[in-house]
Short mmCIF file of C-alpha atoms in Angstrom, two decimals:
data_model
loop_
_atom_site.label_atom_id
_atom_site.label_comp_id
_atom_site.label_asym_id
_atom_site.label_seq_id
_atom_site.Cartn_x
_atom_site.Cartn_y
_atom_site.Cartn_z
CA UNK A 1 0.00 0.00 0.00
CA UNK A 2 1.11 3.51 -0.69
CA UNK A 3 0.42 4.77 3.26
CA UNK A 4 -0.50 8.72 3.95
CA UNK A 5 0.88 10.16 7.42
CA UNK A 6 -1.96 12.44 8.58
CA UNK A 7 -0.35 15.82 10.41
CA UNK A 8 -3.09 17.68 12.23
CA UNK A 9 -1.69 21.08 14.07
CA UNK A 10 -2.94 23.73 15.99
CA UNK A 11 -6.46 24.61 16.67
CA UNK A 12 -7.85 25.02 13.50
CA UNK A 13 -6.32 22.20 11.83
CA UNK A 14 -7.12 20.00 14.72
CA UNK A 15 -10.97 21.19 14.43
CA UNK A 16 -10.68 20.47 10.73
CA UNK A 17 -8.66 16.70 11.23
CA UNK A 18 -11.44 15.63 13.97
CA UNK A 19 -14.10 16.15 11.33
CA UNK A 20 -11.88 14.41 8.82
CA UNK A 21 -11.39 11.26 10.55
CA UNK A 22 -15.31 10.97 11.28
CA UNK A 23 -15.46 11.27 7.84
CA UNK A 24 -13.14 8.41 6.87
CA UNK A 25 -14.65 6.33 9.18
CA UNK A 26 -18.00 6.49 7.93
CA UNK A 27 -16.63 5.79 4.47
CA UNK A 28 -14.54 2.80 5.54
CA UNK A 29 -17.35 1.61 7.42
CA UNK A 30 -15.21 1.69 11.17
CA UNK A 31 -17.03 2.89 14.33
CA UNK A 32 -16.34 4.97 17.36
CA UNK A 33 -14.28 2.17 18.87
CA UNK A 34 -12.22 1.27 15.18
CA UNK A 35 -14.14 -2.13 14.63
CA UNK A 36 -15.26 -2.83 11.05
CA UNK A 37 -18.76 -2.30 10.69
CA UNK A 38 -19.04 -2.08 6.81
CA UNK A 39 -21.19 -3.88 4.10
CA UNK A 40 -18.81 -3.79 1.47
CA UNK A 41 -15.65 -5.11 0.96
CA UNK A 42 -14.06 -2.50 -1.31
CA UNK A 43 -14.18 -0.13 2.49
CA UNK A 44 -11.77 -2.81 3.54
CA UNK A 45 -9.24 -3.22 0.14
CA UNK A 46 -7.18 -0.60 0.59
CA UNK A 47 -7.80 0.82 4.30
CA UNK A 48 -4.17 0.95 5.07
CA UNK A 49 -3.50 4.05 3.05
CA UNK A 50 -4.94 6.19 6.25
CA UNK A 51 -5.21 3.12 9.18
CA UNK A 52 -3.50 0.80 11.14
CA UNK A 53 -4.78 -2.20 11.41
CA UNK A 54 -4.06 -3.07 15.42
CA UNK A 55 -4.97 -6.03 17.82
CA UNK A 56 -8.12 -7.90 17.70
CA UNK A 57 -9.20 -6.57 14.07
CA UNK A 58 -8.91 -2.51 15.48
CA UNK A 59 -8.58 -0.09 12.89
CA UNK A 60 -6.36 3.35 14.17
CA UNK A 61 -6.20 6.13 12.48
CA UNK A 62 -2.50 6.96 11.14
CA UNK A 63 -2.32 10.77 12.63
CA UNK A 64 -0.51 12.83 14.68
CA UNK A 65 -2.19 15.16 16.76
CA UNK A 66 -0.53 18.38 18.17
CA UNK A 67 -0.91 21.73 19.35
CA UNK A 68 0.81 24.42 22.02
CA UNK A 69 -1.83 23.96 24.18
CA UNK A 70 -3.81 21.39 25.81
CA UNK A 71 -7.51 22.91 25.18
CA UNK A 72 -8.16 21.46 21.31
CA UNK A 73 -6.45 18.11 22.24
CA UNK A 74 -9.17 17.73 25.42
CA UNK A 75 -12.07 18.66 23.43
CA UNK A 76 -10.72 15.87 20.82
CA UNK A 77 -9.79 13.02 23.45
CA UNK A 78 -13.39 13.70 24.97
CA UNK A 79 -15.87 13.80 21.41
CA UNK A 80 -17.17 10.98 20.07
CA UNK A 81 -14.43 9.52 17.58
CA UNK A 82 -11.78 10.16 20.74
CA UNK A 83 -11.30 7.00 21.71
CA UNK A 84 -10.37 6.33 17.79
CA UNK A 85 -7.10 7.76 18.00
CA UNK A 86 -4.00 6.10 19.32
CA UNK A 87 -3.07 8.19 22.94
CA UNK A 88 0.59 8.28 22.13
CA UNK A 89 0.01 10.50 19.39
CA UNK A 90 -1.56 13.39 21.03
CA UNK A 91 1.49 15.82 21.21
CA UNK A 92 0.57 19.17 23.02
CA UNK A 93 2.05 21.79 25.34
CA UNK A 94 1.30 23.44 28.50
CA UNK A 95 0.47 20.07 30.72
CA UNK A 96 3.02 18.71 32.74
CA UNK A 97 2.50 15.46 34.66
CA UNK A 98 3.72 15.80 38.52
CA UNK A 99 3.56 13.47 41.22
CA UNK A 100 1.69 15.03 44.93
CA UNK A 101 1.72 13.84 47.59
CA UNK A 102 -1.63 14.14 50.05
CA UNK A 103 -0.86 16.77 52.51
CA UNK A 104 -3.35 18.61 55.03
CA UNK A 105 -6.89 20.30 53.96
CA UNK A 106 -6.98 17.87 50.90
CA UNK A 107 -3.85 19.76 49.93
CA UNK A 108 -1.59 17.80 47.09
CA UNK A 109 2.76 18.75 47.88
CA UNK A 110 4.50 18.04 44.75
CA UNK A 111 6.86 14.89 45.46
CA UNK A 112 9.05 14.28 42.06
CA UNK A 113 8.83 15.10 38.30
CA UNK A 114 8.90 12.51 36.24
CA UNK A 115 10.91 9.52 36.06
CA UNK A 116 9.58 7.16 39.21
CA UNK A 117 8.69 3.54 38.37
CA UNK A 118 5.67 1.75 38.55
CA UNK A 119 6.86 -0.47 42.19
CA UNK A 120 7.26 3.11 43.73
CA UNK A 121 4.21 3.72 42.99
CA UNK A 122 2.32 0.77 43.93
CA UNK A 123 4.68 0.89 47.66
CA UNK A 124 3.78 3.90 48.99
CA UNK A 125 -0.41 4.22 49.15
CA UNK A 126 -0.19 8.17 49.27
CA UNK A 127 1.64 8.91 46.51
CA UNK A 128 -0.61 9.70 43.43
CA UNK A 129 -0.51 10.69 39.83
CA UNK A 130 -2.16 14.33 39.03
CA UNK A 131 -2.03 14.96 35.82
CA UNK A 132 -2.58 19.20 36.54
CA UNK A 133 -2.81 21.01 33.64
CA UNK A 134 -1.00 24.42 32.92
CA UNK A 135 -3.20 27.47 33.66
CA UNK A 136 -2.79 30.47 32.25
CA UNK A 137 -3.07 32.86 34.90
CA UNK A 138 -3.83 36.81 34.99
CA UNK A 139 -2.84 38.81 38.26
CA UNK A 140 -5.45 41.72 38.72
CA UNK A 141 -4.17 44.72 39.95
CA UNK A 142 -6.64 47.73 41.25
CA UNK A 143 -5.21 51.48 41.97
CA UNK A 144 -6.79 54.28 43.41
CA UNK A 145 -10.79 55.57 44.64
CA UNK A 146 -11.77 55.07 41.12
CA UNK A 147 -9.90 51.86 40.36
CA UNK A 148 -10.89 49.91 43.10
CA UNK A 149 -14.48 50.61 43.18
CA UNK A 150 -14.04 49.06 39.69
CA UNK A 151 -12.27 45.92 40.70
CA UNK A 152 -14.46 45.37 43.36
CA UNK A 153 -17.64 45.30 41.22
CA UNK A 154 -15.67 42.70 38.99
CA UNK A 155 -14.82 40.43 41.59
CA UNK A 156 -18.58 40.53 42.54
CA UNK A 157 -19.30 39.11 38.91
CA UNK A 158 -16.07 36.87 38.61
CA UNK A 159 -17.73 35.32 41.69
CA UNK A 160 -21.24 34.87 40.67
CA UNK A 161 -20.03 33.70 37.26
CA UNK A 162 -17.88 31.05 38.94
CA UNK A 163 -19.97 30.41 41.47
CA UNK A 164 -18.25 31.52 44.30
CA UNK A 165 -19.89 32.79 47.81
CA UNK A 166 -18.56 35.47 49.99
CA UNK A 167 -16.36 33.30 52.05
CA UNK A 168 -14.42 32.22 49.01
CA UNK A 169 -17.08 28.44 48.95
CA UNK A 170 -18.11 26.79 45.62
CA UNK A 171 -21.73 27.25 45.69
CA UNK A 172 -22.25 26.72 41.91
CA UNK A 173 -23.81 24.19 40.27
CA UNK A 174 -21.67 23.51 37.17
CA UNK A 175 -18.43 21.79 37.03
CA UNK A 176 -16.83 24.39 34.24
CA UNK A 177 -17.54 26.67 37.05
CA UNK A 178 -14.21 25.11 38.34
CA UNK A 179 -12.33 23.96 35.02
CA UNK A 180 -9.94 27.33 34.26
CA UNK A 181 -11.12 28.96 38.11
CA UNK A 182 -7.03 28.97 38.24
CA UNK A 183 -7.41 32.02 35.59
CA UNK A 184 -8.46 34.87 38.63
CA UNK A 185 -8.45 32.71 41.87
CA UNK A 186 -6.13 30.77 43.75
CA UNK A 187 -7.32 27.78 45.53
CA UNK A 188 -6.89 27.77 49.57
CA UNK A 189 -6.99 25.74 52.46
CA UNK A 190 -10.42 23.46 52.74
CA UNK A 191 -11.50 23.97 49.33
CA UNK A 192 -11.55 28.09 49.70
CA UNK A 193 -10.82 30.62 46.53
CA UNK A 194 -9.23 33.58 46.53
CA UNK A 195 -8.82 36.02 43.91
CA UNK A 196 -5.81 36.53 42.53
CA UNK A 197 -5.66 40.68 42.85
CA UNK A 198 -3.74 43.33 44.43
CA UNK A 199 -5.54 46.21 46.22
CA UNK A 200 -3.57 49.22 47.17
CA UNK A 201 -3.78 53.04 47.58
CA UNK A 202 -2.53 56.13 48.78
CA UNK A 203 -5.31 56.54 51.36
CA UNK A 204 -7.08 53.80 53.55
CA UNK A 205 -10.66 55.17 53.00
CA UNK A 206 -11.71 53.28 49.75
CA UNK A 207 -9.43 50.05 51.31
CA UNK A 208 -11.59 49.77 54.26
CA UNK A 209 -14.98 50.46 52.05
CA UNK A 210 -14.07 47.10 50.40
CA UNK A 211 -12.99 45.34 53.66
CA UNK A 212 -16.01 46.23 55.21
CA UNK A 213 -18.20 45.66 52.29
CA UNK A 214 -20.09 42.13 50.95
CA UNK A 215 -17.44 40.57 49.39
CA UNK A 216 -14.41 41.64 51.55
CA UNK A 217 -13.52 38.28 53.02
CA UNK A 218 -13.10 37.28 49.93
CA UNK A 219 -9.83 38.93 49.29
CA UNK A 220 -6.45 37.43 50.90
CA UNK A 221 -6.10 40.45 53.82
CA UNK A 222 -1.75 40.77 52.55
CA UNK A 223 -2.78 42.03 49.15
CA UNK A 224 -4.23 44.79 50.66
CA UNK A 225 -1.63 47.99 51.05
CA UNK A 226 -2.24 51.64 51.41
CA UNK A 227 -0.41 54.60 52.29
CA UNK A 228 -1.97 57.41 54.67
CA UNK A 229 -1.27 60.82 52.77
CA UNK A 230 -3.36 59.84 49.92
CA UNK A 231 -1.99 62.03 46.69
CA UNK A 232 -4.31 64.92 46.34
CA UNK A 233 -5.06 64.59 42.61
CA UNK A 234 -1.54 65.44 41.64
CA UNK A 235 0.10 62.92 39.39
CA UNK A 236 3.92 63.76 40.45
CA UNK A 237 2.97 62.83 44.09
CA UNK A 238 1.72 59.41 43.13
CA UNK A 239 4.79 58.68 40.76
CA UNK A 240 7.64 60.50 42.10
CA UNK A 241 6.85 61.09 46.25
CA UNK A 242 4.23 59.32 48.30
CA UNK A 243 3.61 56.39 45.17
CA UNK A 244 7.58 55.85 44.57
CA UNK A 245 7.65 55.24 48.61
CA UNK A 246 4.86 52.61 48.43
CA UNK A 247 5.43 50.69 45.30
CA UNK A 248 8.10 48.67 46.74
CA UNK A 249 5.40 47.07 48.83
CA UNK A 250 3.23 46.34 45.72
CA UNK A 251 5.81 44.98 43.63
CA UNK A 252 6.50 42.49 46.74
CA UNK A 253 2.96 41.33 46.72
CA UNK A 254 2.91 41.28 43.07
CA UNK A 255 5.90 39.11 42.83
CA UNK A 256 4.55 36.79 45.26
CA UNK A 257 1.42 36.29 43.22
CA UNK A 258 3.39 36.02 40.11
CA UNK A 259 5.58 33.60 41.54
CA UNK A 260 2.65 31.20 42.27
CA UNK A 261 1.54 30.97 38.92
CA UNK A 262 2.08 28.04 36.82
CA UNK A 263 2.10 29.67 33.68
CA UNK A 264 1.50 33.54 34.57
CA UNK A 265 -0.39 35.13 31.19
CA UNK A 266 0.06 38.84 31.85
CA UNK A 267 -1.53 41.35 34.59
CA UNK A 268 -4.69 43.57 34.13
CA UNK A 269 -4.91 46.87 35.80
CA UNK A 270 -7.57 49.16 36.76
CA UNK A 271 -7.22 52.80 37.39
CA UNK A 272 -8.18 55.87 36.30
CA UNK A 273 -6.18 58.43 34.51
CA UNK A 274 -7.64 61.83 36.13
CA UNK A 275 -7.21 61.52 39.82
CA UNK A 276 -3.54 61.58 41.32
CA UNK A 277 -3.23 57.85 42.43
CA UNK A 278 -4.40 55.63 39.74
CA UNK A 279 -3.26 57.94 37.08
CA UNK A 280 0.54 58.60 39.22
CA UNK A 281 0.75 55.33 40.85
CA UNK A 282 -0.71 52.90 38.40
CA UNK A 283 1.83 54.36 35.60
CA UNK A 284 4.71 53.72 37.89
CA UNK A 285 3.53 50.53 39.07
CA UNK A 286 2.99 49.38 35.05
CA UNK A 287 6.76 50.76 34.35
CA UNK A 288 7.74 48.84 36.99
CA UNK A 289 6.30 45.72 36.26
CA UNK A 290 7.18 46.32 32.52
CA UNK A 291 11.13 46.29 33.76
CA UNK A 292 10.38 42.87 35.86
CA UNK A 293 8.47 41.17 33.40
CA UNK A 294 9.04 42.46 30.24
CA UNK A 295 7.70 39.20 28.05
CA UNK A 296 4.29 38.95 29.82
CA UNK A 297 0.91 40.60 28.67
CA UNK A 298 0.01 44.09 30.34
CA UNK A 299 -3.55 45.37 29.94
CA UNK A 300 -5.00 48.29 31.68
CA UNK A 301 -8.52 49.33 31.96
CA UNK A 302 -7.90 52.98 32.13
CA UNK A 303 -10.79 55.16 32.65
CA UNK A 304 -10.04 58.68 31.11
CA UNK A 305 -11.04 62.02 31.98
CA UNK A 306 -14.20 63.45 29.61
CA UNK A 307 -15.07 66.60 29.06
CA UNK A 308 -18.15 67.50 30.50
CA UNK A 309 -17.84 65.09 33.32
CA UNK A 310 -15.22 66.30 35.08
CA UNK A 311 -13.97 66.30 38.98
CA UNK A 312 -11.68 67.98 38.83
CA UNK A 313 -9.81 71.18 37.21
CA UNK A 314 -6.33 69.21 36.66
CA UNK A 315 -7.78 66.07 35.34
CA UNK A 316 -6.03 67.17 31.45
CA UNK A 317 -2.64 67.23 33.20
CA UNK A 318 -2.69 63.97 34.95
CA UNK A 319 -4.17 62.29 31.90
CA UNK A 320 -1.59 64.03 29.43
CA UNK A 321 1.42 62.89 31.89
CA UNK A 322 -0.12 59.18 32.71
CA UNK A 323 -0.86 58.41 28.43
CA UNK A 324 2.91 58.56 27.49
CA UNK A 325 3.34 56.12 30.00
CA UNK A 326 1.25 53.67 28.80
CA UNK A 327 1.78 54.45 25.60
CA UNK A 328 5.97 52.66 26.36
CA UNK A 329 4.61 50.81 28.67
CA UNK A 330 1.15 48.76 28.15
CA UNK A 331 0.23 46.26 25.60
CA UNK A 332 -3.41 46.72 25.21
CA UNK A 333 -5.53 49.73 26.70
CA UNK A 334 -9.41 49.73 27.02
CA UNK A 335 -9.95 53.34 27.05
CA UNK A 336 -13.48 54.22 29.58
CA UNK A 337 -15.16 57.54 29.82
CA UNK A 338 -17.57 59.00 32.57
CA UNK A 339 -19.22 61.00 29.89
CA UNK A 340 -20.23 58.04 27.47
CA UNK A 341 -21.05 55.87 30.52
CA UNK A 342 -23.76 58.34 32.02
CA UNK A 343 -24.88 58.43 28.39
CA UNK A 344 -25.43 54.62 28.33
CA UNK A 345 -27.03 54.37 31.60
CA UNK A 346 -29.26 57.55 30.51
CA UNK A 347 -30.24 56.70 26.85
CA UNK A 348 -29.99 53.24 26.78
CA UNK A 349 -31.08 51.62 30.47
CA UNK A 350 -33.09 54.67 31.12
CA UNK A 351 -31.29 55.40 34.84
CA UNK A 352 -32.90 58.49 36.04
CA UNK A 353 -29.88 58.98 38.71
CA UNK A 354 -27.18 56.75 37.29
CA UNK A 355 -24.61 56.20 40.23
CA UNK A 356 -20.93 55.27 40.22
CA UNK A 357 -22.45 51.35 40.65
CA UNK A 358 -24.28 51.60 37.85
CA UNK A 359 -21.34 53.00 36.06
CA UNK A 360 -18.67 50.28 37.49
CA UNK A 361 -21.14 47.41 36.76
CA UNK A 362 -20.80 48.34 32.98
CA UNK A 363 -17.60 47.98 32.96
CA UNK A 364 -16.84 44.73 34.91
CA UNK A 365 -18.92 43.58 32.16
CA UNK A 366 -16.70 44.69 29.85
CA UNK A 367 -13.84 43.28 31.60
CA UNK A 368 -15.53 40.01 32.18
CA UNK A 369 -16.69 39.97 28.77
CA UNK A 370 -13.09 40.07 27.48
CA UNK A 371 -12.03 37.50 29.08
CA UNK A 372 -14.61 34.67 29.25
CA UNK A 373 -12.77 32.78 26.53
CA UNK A 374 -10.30 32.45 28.58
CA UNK A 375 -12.00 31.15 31.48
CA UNK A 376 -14.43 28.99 29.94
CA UNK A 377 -14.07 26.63 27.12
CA UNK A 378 -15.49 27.32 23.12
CA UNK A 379 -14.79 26.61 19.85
CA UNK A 380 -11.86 29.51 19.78
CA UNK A 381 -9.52 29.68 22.65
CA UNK A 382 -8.79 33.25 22.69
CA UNK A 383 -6.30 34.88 25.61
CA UNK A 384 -4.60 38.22 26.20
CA UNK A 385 -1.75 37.35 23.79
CA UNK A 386 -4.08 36.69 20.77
CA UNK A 387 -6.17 39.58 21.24
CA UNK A 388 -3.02 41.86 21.54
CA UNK A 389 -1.37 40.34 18.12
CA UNK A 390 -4.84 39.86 16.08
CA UNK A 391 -5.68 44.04 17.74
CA UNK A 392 -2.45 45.70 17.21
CA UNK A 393 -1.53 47.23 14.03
CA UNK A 394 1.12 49.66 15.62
CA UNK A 395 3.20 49.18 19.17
CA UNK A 396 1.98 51.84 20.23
CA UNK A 397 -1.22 51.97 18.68
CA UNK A 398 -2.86 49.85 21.68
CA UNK A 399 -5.85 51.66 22.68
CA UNK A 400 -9.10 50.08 22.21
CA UNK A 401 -12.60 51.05 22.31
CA UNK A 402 -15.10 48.89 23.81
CA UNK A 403 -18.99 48.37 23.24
CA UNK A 404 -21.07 45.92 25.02
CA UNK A 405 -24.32 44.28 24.25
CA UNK A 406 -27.07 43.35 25.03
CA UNK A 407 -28.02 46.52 27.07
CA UNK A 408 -32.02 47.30 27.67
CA UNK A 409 -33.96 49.39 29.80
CA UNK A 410 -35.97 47.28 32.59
CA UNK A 411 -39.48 48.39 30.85
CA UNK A 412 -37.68 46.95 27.52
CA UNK A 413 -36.12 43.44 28.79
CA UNK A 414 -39.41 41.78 27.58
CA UNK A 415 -38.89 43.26 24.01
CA UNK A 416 -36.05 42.41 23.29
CA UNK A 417 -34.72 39.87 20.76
CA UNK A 418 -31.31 38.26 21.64
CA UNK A 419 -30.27 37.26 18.08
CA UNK A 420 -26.51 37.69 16.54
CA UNK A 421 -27.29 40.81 13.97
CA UNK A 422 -29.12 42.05 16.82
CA UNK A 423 -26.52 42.23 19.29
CA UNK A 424 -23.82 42.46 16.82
CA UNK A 425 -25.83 46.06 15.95
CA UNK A 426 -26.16 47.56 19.04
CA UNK A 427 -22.46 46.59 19.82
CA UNK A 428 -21.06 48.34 17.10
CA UNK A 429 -23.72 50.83 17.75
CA UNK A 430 -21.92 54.48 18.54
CA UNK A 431 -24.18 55.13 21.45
CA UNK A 432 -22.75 51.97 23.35
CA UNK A 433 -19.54 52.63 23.05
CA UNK A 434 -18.05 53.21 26.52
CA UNK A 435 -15.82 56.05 25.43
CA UNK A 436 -17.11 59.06 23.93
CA UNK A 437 -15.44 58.99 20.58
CA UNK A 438 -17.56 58.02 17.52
CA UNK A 439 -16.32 55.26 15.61
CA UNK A 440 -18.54 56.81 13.00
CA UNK A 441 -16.18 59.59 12.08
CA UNK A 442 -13.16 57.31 11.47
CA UNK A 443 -11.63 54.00 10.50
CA UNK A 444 -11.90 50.67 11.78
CA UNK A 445 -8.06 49.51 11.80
CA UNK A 446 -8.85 46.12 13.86
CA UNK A 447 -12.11 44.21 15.21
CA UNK A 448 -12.46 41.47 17.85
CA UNK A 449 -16.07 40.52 18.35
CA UNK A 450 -16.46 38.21 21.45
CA UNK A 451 -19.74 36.35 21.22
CA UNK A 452 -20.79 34.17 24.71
CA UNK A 453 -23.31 32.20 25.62
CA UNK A 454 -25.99 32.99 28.43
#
């Protein structure tokens, strides 16, 4: 016989082989399992171009499977032709096979790497084989009033969306609740999850609003620091005097996080860019980072002074001094306006008296929107990196705009009609656009469009 070598790589080709080889079987008459179930014996004549024939009349397919990271391969091992394929020839990155031992809490110590023989195993009853695979974790930083009132209205929906209570408990009721949880939280003692973020600020005001609030227990009580002087809305004193004192702190507790990562993605900051901490501070602490970790992903959810909604009178200044910063500095920017997020909450969900909630709940979603690919699996495993080479023409061209659907008034939820031109509409819409620029009177360079599922 004149025998093919099937190659299937990445996740695309992968998705394409799969359907292939379900193909090919149906033609050659083999089931799920790679026994002949034909009625002809032409299916059989010249099989061997694309099978091995294996033990006890099995038909395998003669493929290679392989990909950088373990997602595709899972999917694959798990459909309904899985069991079709030979398991030596799954060849993927990011999953490495360690050996724990039990310890306390239900806690597994890792023993050895790999290399111990089969007797070892079988002598000593605690020792077990986890096969853990490689997350790809984010480390969420929060600076300043305005960027931890944000963070803290994400962590409220990264824990109802994985289920989490406000002691850090699995309360959900699905088990991808838990299958990428390692993305934002780190798992405790007795079964307990705790996000993954650094809080910290000039002042302790906003620090012990978010102790004291609902979800305050959640957070590990370390990652909190805070200075006393706070920085007055002046951008030098959070990056050259009270901010260069404290960032030594932060960098400690970032490290630390960092450092118990498997596979540590990038880091995602919130701040603003008008006040004196998030916009001083939160440019010092991304330079810093930047110098420590110069091949990881740095995104920043910077909300940027507007026009008419304005605090205060030196807003312009601090934004002007924080954007060259990030310009060096970040890898992807979602740019956030005041101005275009009362405009949502009064044109589009009707809020007579929109509050800063209202205004921080819209963009959580945002954030969480961005990365639910990450967290939970799809057909397309998108992460920080992807979006960041797919939405970057320029270096320095980084800053993206960010619409979010659906978004209805209460008297309008029963209206509505959830289908994709719909929401793919009112995303590209200009009125939901979270920063007031209209997209209208330019160019599209780049376009991700993230769809999820309810």
């Amino acid at each position: 016989m004149r025998e093919i070598v099937h190659i299937q790589a990445g996740q695309c080709g992968n998705q394409i082989g799969a359907k292939f080889w379900e193909n090919m079987a149906a033609e050659h008459g083999i089931n799920v399992d790679g026994a002949y179930e034909g009625d002809n014996r032409l299916q059989l004549e010249r099989i061997n171009v694309y099978f091995n024939e294996g033990m006890g009349g099995r038909y395998v397919p003669r493929a290679v499977l392989t990909d950088l990271e373990p997602g595709t391969m899972d999917t694959i091992r798990a459909g309904e032709y899985g069991k079709l394929f030979r398991p030596d020839n799954f060849v993927n990155g990011q999953s490495i096979n360690v050996y724990f031992n039990e310890g306390m809490g239900g806690r597994y110590v890792p023993v050895v790497q790999l290399g111990i023989d089969k007797s070892t195993q079988v002598a000593n009853s605690n020792l077990l084989l986890y096969i853990k695979e490689v997350m790809r974790e984010i480390v969420h930083i929060q600076v300043g009033q305005c960027g931890n009132q944000i963070g803290a209205k994400f962590w409220e929906n990264m824990a109802a969306e994985h289920g989490i209570s406000e002691n850090g408990a699995y309360e959900g009721d699905n088990r991808l609740q838990l299958e990428r949880i390692n993305v934002y939280f780190n798992e405790g003692m007795g079964g307990r999850y705790v996000p993954r973020a650094v809080l910290t600020d000039l002042e302790p005001g906003t620090m012990d609003a978010i102790r004291a609030g609902t979800n305050g227990k959640l957070f590990r009580p370390d990652n909190f620091v805070n200075g006393q002087s706070g920085a007055g809305n002046n951008w030098a004193k959070g990056h050259y005097t009270e901010g260069a004192e404290l960032v030594d702190n932060i960098m400690d507790v970032v490290r630390k996080e960092s450092e118990g990562c498997d596979m540590l993605q990038g880091f995602q900051i919130t701040h603003s860019m008008g006040g004196g901490t998030g916009s001083g501070m939160g440019t010092l602490l991304v330079s810093k980072i930047r110098e420590e970790y110069p091949d990881r992903i740095m995104s920043t959810y910077s909300v940027i002074p507007s026009p008419k909604v304005s605090d205060t009178v030196v807003e312009p200044y601090n934004a002007t001094l924080s954007v060259h910063q990030l310009v060096e500095n970040a890898d992807q920017c979602f740019a956030l306006d005041n101005e275009a997020l009362y405009d949502i909450c009064f044109r589009t969900l009707k809020l007579t008296n929109p509050s800063y909630t209202d205004l921080n709940h819209l963009i959580a979603c945002a954030i969480t929107g961005t990365t639910c690919s990450l967290r939970f699996p799809g057909q397309l495993n998108c992460d920080l990196r992807k979006l960041a080479v797919n939405m970057v023409p320029f270096p320095r061209l980084h800053f993206f705009l960010v619409g979010f659907a659906p978004l209805t008034s209460g008297q309008s939820q029963d209206y509505r009609v959830l289908t994709v031109p719909e929401l793919t509409a009112q995303a590209f819409d200009a009125k939901n656009m979270m920063c007031a620029a209209d997209p209208r009177h330019g160019r599209y360079l780049t376009c991700a469009m993230m769809f999820r599922g309810v």
